[in-house]
Coordinates of C-alpha atoms in Angstrom, one line a residue:
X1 CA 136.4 71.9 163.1
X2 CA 134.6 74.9 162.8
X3 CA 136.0 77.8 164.3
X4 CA 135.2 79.1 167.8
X5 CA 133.5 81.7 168.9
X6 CA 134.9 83.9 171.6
X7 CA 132.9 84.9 174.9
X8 CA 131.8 88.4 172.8
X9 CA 130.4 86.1 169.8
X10 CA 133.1 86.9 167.6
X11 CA 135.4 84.6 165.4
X12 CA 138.5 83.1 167.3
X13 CA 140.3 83.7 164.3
X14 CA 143.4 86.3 163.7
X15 CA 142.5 89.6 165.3
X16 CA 142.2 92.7 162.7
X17 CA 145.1 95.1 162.2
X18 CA 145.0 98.3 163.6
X19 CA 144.3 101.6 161.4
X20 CA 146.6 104.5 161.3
X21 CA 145.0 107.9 161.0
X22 CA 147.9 110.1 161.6
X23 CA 147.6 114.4 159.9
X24 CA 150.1 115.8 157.9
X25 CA 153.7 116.4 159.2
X26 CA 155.1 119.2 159.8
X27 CA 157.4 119.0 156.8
X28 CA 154.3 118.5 154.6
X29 CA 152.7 121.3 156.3
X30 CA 155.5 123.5 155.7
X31 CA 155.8 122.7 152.0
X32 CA 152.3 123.4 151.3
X33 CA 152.3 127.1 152.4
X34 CA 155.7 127.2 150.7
X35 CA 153.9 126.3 147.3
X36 CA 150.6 128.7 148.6
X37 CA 153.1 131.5 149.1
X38 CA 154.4 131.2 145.9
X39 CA 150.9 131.2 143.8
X40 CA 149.7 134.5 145.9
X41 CA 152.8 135.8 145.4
X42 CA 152.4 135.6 141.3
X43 CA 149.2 137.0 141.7
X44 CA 150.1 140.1 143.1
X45 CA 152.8 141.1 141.2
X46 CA 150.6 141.0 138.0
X47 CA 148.1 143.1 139.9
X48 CA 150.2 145.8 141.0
X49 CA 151.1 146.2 137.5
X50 CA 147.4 146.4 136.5
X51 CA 146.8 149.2 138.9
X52 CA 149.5 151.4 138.4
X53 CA 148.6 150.4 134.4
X54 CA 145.3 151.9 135.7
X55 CA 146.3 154.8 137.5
X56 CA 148.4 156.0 134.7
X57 CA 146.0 155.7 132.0
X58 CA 143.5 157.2 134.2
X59 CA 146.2 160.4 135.1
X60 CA 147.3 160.5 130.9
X61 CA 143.4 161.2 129.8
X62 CA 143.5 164.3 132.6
X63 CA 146.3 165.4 131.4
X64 CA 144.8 165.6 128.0
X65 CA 141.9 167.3 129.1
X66 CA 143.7 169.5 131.4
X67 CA 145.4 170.6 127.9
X68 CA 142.3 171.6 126.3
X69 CA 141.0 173.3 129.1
X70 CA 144.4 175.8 129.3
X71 CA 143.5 176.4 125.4
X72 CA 140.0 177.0 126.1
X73 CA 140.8 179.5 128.3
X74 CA 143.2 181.3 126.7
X75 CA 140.2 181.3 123.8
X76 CA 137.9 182.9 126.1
X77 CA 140.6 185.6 128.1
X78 CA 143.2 186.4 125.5
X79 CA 145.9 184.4 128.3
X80 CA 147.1 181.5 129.4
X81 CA 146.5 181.1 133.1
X82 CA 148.6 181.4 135.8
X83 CA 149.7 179.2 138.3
X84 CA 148.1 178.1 141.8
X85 CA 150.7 179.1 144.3
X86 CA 149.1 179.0 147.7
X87 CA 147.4 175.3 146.8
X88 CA 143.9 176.1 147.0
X89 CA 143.4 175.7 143.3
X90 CA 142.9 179.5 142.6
X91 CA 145.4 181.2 140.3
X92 CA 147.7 183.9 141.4
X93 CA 147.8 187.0 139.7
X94 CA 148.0 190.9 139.5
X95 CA 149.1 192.3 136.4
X96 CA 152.2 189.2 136.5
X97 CA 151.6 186.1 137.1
X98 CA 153.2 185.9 141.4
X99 CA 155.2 182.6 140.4
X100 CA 155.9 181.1 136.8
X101 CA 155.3 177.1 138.1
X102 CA 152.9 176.6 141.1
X103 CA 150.4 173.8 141.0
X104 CA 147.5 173.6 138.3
X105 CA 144.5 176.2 139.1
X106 CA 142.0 173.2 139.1
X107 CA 139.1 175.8 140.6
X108 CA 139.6 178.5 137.8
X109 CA 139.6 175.4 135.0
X110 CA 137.3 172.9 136.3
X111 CA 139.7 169.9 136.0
X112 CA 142.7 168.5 137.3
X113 CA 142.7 168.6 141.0
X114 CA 144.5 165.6 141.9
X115 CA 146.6 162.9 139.5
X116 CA 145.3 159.4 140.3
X117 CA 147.5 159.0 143.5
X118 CA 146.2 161.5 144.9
X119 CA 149.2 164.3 144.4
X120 CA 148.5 168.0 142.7
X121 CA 149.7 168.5 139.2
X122 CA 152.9 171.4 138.8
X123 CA 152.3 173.7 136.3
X124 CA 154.3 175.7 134.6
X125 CA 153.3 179.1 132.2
X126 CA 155.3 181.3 129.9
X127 CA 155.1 184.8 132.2
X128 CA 154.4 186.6 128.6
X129 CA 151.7 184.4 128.0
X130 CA 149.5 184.7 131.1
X131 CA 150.0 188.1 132.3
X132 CA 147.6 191.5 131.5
X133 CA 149.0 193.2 129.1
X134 CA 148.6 193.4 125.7
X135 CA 151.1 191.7 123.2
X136 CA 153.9 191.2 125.3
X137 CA 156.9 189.2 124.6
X138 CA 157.9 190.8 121.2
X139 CA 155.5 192.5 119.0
X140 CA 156.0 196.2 118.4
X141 CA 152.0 197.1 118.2
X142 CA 150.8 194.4 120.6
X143 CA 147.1 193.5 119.7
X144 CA 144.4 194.7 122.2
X145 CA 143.4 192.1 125.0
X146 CA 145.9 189.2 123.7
X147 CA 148.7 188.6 126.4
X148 CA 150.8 187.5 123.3
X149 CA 151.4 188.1 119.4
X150 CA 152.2 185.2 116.5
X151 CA 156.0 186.2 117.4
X152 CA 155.6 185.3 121.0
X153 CA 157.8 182.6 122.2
X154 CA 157.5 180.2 125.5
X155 CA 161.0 179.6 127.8
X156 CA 160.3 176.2 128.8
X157 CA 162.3 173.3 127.0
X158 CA 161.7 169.4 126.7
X159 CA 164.4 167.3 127.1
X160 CA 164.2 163.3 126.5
X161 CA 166.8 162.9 129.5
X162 CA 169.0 165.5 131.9
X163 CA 171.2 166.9 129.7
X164 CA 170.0 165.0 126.9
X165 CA 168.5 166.1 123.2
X166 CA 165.4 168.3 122.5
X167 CA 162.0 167.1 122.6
X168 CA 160.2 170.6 122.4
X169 CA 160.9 173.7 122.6
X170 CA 159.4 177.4 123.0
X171 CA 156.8 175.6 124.9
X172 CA 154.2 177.9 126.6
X173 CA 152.7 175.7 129.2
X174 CA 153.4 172.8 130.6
X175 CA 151.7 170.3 132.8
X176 CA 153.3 167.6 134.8
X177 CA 152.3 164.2 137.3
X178 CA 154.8 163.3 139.2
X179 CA 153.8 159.6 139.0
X180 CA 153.2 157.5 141.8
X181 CA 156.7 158.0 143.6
X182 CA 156.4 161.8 143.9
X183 CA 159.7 162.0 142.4
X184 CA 161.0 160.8 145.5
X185 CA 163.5 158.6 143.8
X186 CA 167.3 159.7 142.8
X187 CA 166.8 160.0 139.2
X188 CA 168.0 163.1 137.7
X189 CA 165.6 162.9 135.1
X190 CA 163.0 163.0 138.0
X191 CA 165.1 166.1 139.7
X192 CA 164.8 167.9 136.5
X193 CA 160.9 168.1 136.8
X194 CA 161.3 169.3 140.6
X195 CA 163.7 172.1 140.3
X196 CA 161.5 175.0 139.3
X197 CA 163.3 175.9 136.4
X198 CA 162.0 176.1 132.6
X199 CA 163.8 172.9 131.5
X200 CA 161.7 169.7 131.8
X201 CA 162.1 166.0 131.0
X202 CA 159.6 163.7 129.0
X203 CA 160.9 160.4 128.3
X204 CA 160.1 156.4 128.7
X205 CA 158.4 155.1 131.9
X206 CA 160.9 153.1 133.6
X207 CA 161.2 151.5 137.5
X208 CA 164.7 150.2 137.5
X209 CA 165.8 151.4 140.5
X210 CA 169.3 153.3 138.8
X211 CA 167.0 155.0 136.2
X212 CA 163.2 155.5 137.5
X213 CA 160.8 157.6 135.6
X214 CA 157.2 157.6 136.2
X215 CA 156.5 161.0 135.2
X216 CA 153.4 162.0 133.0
X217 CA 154.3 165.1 130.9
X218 CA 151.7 167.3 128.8
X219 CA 151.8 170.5 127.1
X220 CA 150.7 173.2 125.0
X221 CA 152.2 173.1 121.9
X222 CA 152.3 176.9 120.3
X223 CA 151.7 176.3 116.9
X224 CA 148.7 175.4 118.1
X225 CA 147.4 177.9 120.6
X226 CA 148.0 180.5 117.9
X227 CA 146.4 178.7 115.2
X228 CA 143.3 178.1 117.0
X229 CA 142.9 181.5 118.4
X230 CA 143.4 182.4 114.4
X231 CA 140.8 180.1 113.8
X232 CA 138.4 181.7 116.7
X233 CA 138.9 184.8 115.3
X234 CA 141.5 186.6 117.0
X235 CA 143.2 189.4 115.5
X236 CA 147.0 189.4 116.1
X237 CA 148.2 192.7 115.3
X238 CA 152.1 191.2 113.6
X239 CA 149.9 188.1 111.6
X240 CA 151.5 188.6 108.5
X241 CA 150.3 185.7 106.8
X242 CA 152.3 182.9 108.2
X243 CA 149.7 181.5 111.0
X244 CA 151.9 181.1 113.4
X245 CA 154.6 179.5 111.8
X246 CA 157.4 182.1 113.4
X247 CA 160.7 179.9 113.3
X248 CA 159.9 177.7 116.4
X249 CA 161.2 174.0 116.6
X250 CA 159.5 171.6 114.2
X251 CA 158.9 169.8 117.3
X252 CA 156.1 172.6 118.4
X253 CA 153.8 170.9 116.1
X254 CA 153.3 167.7 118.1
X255 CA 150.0 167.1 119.9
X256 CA 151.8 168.2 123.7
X257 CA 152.8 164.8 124.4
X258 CA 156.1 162.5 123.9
X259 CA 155.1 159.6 122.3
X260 CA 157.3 157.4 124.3
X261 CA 154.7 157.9 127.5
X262 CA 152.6 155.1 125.9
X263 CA 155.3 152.5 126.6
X264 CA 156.8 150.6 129.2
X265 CA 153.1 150.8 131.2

């Protein structure tokens, strides 16, 4: 026999199985933002190493211009400059500079405001390099509107670590970021560039948390100053032939920068 057709003119055959359409459990759920977490979580720490990468190649090229521009003026006003120590970018002077380390005088240079977080640049100057009068530091008949002579030596030292070896020495100038912690860590190497003193430390970025270093170190090397204020035609009254080659460090000669800056970023 055929089969038979219910009242509703369907089959009498069996009936059809019912369809489950249940989500996703809570375990499932819970997995997946695990595994989400995880993925945006890779991603950032990559990024945050780009832009501090960023930052820091973005504070190193200031710094190098900042270093042309404290040459440039000590070709055009026979000085260094002197530091900014009332922050609003103006140096301070009479006949002395008021303060050997201040912040950078940004408004008397034209550069070098702010680092790339947003923090002023410390500056330190030679006091026998910036101040009025004529050849002072060593020269017996100082040369008319030159703050210093060829035999002029800079008090501020470069170390690679507190209390470590030499990097520099007889340095004139100095400019320093403090990197994007402000030196608020507890590295010593970081205290060293905080203590207002004429030693300073350059060495290799690190952010291990027993040996941070995120500083950015440049200065003015005084083989050079001298021999381009030779070059521009300054007359320094003890130049006895030597260009500037007086006996400093052969570490002077170096462009103003550690070479270990460059890694570790």
């Amino acid at each position: 026999m055929g089969n038979q057709m219910n009242p509703s003119g369907g089959s009498s055959g069996k009936p059809m199985p019912k369809t489950s359409h249940s989500g996703f459990s809570l375990l499932e759920m819970a997995i997946v933002l695990v595994v989400i977490g995880l993925l945006l979580g890779g991603a950032l720490v990559p990024l945050s190493v780009q832009m501090e990468k960023r930052d820091r190649d973005a504070t190193r090229q200031q710094l190098v211009d900042m270093r042309e521009a404290l040459i440039g003026y000590a070709l055009v006003n026979g000085r260094l400059p002197c530091p900014d120590t009332d922050g609003d970018g103006v140096m301070d002077i009479a006949t002395t500079c008021t303060s050997s380390e201040g912040n950078y005088p940004w408004v008397d240079l034209g550069v070098g405001k702010l680092d790339a977080w947003g923090q002023p640049f410390t500056y330190r100057v030679t006091a026998n390099f910036a101040d009025t009068n004529d050849g002072t530091g060593c020269a017996a008949s100082p040369s008319t509107g030159l703050s210093f002579s060829l035999c002029s030596q800079g008090d501020i030292t470069v170390l690679d670590a507190d209390g470590g070896s030499f990097v520099a020495t007889t340095i004139p100038a100095i400019v320093i970021s403090h990197g994007k912690n402000w030196a608020l860590s507890s590295s010593a190497d970081e205290a060293e560039n905080t203590d207002a003193d004429a030693t300073l430390v350059d060495r290799i970025y690190s952010n291990k948390s027993t040996a941070t270093f995120d500083d950015l170190v440049a200065w003015v090397a005084p083989n050079i100053l001298k021999s381009k204020m030779l070059t521009a035609g300054f007359i320094f009254d003890d130049n006895n032939g030597n260009n500037g080659n007086n006996g400093n460090n052969g570490n002077n000669g170096n462009n103003g920068n550690n070479g270990n800056q460059g890694n570790g970023n």
